[in-house]
Short mmCIF file of C-alpha atoms in Angstrom, two decimals:
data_model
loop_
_atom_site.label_atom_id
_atom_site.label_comp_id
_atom_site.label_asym_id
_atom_site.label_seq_id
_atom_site.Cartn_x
_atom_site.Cartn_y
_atom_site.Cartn_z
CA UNK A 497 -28.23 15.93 14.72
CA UNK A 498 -27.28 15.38 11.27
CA UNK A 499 -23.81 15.60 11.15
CA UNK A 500 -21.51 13.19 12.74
CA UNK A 501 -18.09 11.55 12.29
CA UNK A 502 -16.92 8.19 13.85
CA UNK A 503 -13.63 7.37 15.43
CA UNK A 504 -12.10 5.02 17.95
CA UNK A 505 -11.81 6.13 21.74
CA UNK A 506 -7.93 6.14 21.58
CA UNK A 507 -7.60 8.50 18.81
CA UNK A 508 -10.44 10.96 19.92
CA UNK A 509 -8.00 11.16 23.07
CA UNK A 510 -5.08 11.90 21.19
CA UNK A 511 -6.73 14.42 19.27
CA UNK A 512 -8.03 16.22 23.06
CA UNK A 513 -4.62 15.37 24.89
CA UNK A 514 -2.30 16.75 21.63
CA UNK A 515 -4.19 20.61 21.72
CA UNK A 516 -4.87 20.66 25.36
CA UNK A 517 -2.08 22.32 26.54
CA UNK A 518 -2.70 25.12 23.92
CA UNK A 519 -6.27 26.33 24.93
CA UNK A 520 -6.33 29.68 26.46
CA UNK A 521 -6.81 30.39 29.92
CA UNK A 522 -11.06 31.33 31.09
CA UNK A 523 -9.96 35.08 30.33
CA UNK A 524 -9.77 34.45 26.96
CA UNK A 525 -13.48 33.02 25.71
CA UNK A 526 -13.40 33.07 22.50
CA UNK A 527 -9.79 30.76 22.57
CA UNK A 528 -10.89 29.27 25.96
CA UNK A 529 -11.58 25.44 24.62
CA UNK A 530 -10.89 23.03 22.05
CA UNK A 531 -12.16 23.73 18.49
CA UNK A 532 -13.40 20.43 16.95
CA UNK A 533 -13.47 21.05 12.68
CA UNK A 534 -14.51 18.74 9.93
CA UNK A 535 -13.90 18.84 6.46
CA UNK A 536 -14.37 16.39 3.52
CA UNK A 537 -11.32 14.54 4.85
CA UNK A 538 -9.98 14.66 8.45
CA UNK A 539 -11.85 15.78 11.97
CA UNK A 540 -9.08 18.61 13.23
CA UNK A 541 -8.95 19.66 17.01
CA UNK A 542 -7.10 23.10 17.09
CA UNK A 543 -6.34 24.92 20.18
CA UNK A 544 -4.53 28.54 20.99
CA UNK A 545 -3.54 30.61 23.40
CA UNK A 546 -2.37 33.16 20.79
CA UNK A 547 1.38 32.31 21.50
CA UNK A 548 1.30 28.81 20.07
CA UNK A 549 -1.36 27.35 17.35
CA UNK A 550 -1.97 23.11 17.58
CA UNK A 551 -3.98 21.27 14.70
CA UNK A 552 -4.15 17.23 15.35
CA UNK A 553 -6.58 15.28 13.03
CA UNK A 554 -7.77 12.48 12.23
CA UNK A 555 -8.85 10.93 8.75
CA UNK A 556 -12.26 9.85 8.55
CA UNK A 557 -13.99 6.72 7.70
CA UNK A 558 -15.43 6.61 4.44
CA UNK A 559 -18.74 6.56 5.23
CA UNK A 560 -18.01 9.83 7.05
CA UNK A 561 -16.10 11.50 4.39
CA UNK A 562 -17.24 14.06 1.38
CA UNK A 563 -20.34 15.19 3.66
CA UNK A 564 -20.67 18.73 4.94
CA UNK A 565 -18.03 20.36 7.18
CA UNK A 566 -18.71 21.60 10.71
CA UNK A 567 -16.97 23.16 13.58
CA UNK A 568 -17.77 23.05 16.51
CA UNK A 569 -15.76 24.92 19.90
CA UNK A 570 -15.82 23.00 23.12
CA UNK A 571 -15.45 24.97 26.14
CA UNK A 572 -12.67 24.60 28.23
CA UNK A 573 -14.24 24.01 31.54
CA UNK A 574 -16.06 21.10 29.89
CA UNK A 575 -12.76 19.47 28.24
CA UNK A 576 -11.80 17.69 31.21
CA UNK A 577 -14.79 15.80 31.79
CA UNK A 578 -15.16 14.96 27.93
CA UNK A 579 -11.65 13.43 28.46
CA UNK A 580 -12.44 11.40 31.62
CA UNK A 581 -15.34 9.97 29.15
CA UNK A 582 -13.56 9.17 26.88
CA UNK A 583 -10.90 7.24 29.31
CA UNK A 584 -13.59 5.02 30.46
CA UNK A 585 -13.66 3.55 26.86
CA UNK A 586 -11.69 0.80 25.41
CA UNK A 587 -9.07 2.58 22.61
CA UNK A 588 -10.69 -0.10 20.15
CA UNK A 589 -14.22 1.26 20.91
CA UNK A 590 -15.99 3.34 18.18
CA UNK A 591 -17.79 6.58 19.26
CA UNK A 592 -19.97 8.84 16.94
CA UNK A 593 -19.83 12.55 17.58
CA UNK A 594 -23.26 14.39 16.51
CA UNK A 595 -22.99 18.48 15.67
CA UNK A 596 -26.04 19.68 16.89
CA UNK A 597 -26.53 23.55 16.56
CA UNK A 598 -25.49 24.36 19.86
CA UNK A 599 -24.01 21.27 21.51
CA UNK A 600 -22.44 17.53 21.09
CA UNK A 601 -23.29 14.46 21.41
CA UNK A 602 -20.81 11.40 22.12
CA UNK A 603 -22.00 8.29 21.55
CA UNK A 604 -20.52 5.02 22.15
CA UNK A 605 -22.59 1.28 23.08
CA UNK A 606 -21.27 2.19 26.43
CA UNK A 607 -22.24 5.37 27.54
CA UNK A 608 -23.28 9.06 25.74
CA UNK A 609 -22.00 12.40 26.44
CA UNK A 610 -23.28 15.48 25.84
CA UNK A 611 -21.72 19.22 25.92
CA UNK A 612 -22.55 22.54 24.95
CA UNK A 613 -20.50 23.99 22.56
CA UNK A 614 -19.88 27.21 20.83
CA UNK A 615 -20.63 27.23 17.00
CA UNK A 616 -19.00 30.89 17.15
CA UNK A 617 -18.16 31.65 13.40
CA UNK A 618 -15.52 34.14 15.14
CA UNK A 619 -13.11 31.54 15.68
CA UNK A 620 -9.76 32.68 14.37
CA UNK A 621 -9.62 30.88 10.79
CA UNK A 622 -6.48 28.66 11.85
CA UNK A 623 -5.72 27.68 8.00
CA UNK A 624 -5.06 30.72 6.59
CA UNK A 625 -3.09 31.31 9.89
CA UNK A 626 -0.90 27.97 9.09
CA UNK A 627 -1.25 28.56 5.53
CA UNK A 628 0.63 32.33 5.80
CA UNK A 629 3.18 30.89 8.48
CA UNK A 630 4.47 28.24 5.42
CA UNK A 631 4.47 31.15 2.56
CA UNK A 632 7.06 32.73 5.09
CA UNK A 633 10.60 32.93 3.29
CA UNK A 634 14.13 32.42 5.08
CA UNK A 635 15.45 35.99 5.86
CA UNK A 636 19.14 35.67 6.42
CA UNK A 637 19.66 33.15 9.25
CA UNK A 638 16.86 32.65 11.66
CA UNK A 639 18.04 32.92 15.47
CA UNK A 640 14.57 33.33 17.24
CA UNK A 641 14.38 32.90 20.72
CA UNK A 642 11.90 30.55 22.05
CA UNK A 643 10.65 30.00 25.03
CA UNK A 644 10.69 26.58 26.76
CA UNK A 645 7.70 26.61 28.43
CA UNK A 646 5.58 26.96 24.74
CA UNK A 647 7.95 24.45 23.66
CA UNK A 648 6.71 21.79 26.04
CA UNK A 649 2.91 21.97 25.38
CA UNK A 650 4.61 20.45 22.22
CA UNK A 651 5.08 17.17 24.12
CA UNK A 652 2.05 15.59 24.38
CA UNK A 653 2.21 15.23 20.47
CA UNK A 654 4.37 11.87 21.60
CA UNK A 655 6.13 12.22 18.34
CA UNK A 656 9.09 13.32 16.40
CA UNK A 657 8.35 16.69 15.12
CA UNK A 658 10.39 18.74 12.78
CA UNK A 659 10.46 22.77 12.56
CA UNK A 660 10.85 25.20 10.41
CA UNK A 661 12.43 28.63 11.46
CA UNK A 662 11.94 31.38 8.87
CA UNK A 663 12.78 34.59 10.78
CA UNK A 664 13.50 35.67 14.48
CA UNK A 665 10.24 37.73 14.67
CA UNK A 666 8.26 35.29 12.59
CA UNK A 667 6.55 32.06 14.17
CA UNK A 668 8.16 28.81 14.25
CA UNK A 669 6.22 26.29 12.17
CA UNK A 670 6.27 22.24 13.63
CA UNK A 671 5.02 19.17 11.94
CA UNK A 672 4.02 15.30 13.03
CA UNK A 673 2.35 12.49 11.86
CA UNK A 674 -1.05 14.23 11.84
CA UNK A 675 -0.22 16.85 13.27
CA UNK A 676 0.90 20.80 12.57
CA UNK A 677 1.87 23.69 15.23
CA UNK A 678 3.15 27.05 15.60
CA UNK A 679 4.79 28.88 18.15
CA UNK A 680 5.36 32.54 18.38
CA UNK A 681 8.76 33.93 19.43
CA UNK A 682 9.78 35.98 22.44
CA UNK A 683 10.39 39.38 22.01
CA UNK A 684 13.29 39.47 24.88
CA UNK A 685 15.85 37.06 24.88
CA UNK A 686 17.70 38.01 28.66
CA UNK A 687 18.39 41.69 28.63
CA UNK A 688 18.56 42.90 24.97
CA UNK A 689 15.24 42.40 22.68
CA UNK A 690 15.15 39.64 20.35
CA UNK A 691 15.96 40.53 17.14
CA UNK A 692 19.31 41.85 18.54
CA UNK A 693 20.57 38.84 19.46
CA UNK A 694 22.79 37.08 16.93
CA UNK A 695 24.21 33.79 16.58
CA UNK A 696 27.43 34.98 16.92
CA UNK A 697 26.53 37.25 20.34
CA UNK A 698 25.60 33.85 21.87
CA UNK A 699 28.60 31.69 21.08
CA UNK A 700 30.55 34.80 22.37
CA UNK A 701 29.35 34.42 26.11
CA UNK A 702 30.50 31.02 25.63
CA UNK A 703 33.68 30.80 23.63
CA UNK A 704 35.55 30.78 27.16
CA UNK A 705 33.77 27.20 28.31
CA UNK A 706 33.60 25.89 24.85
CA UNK A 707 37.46 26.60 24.51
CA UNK A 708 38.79 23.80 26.18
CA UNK A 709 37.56 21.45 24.79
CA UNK A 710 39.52 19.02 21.78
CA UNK A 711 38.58 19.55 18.23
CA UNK A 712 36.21 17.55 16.22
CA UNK A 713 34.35 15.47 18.90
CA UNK A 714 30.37 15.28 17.90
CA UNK A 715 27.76 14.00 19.87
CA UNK A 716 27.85 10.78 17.63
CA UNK A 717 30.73 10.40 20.08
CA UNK A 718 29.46 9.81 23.22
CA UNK A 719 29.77 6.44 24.39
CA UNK A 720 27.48 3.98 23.94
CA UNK A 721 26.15 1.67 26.36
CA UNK A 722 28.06 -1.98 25.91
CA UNK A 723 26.05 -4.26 23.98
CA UNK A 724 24.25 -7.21 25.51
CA UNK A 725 24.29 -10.42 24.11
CA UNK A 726 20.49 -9.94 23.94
CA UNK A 727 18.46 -6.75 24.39
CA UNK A 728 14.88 -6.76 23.97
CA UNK A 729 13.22 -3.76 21.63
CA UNK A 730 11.76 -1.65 24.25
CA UNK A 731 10.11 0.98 21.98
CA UNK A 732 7.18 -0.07 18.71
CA UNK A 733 9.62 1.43 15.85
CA UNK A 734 12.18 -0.51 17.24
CA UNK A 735 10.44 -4.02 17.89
CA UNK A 736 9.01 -3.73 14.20
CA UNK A 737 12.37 -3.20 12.70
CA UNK A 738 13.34 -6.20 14.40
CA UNK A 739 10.39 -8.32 13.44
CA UNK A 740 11.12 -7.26 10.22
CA UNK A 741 14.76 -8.11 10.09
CA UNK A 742 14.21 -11.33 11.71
CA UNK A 743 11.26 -12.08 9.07
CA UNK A 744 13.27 -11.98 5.99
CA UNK A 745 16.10 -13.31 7.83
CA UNK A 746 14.76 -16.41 8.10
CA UNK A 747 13.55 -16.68 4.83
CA UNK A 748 17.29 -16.55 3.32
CA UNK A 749 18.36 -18.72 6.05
CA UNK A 750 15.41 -21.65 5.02
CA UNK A 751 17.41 -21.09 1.24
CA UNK A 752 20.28 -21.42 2.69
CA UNK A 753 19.97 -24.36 4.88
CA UNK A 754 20.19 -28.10 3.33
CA UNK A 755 16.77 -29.48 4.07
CA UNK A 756 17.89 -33.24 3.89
CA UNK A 757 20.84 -33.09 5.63
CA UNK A 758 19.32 -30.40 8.55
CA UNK A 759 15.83 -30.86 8.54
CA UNK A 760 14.95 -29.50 12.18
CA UNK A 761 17.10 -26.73 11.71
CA UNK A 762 15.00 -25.74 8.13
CA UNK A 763 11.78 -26.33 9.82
CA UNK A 764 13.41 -24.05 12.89
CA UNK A 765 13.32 -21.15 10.22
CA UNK A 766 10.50 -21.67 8.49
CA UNK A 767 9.05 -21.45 12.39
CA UNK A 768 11.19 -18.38 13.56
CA UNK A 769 9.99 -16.12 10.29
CA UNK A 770 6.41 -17.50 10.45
CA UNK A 771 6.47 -16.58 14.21
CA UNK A 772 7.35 -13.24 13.78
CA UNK A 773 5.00 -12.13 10.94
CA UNK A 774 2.27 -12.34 12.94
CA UNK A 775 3.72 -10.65 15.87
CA UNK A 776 4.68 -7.82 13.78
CA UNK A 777 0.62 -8.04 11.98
CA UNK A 778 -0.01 -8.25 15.57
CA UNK A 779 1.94 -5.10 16.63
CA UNK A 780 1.17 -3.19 13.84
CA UNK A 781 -2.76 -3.87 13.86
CA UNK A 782 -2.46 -2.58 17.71
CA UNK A 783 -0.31 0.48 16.97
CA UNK A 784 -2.38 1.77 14.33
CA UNK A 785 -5.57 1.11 16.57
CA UNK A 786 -4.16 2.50 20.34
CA UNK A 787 -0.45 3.68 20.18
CA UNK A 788 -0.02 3.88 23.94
CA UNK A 789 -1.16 0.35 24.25
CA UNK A 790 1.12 -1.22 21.65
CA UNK A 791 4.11 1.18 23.58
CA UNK A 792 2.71 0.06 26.82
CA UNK A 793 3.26 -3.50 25.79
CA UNK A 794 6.62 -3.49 23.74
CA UNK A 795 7.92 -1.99 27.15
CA UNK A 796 6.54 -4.83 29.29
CA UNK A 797 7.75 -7.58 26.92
CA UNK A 798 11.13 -6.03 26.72
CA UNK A 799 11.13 -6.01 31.17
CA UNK A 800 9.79 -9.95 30.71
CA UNK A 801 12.44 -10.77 27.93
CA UNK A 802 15.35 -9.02 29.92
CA UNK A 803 14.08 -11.06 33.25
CA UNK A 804 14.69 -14.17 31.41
CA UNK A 805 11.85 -15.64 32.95
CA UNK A 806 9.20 -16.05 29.72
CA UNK A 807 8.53 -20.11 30.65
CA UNK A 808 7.14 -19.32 34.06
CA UNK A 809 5.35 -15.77 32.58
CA UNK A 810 4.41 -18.09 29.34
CA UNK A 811 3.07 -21.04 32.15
CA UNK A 812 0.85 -18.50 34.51
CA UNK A 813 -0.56 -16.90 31.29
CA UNK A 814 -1.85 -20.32 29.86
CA UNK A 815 -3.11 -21.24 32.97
CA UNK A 816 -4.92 -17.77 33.58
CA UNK A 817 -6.50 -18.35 29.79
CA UNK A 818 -7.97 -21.57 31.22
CA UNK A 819 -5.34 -23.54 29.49
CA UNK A 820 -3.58 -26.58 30.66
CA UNK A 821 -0.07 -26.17 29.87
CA UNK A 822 0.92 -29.47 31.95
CA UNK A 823 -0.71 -31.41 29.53
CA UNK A 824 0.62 -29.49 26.39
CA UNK A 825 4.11 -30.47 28.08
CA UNK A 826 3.57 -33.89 28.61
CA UNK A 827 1.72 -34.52 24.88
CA UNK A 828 5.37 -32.68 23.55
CA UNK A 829 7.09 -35.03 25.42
CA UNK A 830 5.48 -38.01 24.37
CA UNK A 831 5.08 -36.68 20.72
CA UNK A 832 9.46 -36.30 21.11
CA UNK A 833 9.62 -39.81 22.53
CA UNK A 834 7.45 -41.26 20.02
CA UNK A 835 9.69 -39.41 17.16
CA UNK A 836 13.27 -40.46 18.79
CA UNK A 837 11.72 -43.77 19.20
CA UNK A 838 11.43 -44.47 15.08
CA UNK A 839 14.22 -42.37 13.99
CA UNK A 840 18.23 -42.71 14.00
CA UNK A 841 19.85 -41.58 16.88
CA UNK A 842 20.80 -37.75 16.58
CA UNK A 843 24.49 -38.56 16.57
CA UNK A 844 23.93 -41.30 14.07
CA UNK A 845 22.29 -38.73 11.85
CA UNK A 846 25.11 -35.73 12.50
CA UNK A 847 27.84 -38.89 11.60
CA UNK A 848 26.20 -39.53 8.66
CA UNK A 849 25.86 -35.62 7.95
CA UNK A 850 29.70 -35.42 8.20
CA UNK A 851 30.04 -38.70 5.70
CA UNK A 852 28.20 -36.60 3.09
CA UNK A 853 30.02 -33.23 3.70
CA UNK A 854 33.62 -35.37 3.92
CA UNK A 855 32.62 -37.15 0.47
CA UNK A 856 31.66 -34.14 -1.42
CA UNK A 857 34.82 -32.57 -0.38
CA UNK A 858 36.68 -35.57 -2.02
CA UNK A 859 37.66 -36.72 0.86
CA UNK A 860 37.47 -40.80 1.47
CA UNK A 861 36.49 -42.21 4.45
CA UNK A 862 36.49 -45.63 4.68
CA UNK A 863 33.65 -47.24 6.92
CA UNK A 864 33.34 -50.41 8.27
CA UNK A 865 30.36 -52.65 8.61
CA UNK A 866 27.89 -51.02 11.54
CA UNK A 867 24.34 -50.80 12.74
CA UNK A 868 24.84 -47.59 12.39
CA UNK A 869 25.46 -45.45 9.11
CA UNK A 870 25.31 -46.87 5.60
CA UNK A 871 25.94 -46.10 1.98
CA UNK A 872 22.71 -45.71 0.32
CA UNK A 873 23.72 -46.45 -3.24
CA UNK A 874 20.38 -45.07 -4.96
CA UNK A 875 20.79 -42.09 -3.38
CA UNK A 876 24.53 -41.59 -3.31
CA UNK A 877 24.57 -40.53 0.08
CA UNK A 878 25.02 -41.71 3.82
CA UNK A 879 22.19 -41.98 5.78
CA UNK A 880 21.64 -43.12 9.14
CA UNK A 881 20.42 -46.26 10.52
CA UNK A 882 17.40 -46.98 13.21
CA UNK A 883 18.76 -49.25 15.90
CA UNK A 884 16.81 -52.53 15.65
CA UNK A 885 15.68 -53.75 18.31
CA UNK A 886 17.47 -57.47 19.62
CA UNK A 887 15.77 -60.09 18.85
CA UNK A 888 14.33 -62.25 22.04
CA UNK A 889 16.34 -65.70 22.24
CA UNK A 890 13.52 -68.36 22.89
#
């Protein structure tokens, strides 16, 4: 037990959950089962049925990489139980697989696992396989015909995939992030074979639907749903863009903002941008660790956000960390009082505000004697006043 790689429970699952679907049925041994593969670089799983081809991999650890390659071929009764292992693991939890000759062994702090797998040097050599599929060149204009149900193993890739169609008799090629696929095209397409059905053959059976309908309308044009004053990001791409955004946002708007003459509103900004790094460190630390957590919890903050209840959710949660959020809310209230207490009254301060914005506009104000607001001649500028207290008549 020489050989072994190391990699977190989550992405060991994605690797077994993305090939799956593409292992051949028990009739088939030799493709019956998921084909772990190392080389200097990445740990592959690759799975096929024959009619589509799925590679998902992961990149090793360093201390893992530039050591000897191994494959090993998991049989297929024996995937689902390796799965439910690996379920009963945190996604953050490391596990060491160990290539024996003829078997597996799963470790984690938790729990070990152990299968017996084929080493079968017969396995089909998927590279050169994927290798001759991307050599293929573009004859004329590819119209294969696909069928739907190899098209759907594709989903539980959870990703945006993009394909490459070469030929109609030729396999359709399909990459993702860490992931590459092929699917084989169907020979009959309804009741004529494949390769003579054109394009232009299937736009003819529907010219006579298509027809009336106005020119020039895309699907760009369907209508969109009407925005909301505030929607919460209910997706990870979508709730870092927004971190993002809001991030530098904030750091023009603390240029932008006059810190003398709106000093809660700069420190509001410096807050807001400061804030949201670290939930998008946050986010992005979780994503790259488990993706269906970090989805799982973008789409729960988003229901939270859109309930417009976050006090009471933010209250229970404090009080479930063994917090006592009572007496952070009476310390900010105090700490407020205490503040208001030594300051100028906010509308002495927003009067003064408008003295200075009046004066630099060349525009003259003249001001009587008050308690209130007065010329600060040092500083050329209005400023307000602190109320002082009346004195006590003895």
């Amino acid at each position: 037990m020489t050989l072994s790689v190391t990699i977190n429970a989550h992405q060991l699952g994605l690797l077994l959950d993305k090939t799956v679907d593409h292992m051949a049925g028990d009739h088939f041994e030799q493709l019956h089962g998921i084909r772990l593969d190392t080389d200097a670089r990445y740990l592959h799983a690759v799975a096929s049925d024959r009619f589509t081809l799925a590679v998902a991999r992961y990149g090793l650890n360093h201390d893992d990489s530039d050591q000897e390659g191994w494959a090993r071929t998991i049989p297929g009764k024996s995937v689902p139980t390796l799965r439910e292992w690996v379920s009963s693991h945190k996604g953050a939890q490391w596990i060491t697989i160990e290539a024996g000759e003829d078997r597996l062994v799963f470790d984690s702090p938790q729990a070990s696992y152990s299968v017996t797998v084929k080493r079968s040097e017969d396995y089909p050599d998927w590279r050169s396989i994927l290798r001759t599929i991307t050599e293929n060149t573009v004859e004329d204009k590819p119209f294969p015909a696909l069928r739907s149900a190899y098209l759907a193993r594709f989903g539980a890739t959870e990703n945006i995939l993009r394909v490459r169609l070469t030929a109609d008799m030729k396999a359709a090629l399909l990459f993702g992030e860490d992931f590459i696929g092929a699917v084989m095209p169907a020979r009959y397409a309804g009741l004529a074979p494949a390769e003579e059905e054109t394009f232009t053959t299937a736009l003819s059976a529907w010219r006579w639907t298509l027809a009336a309908g106005t020119e020039g309308v895309d699907m760009a044009d369907l209508p969109a749903p009407e925005p909301s004053r505030y929607e919460a990001a209910k997706d990870v791409s979508e709730a870092t863009e927004g971190l993002l955004r809001s991030v530098l946002r904030s750091g023009q708007d603390v240029f932008n903002t006059d810190y003398k003459a709106d000093r809660e509103l700069w420190h509001a900004h410096i807050h807001i941008g400061a804030v949201n790094w670290m939930a998008y460190r946050y986010l992005d630390a979780l994503n790259n660790v488990d993706p269906r957590v970090a989805r799982q919890v973008v789409e729960d903050t988003a229901e939270q956000l859109d309930s417009g209840e976050i006090g009471e959710w933010a209250w229970d949660s404090a009080e479930e960390a063994g917090f006592n959020p009572k007496e952070w809310d009476e310390a900010y209230e105090a700490a407020v009082a205490k503040e208001r207490a030594a300051s100028a009254p906010d509308w002495a301060v927003r009067m003064a505000r408008g003295l200075n914005e009046a004066r630099l506009a060349g525009i003259e104000v003249s001001v009587g004697d008050n308690p209130h607001v007065t010329f600060d001649a040092k500083a050329e500028e209005w400023v307000a006043v602190k109320p002082q207290p009346a004195e006590t008549v003895a």
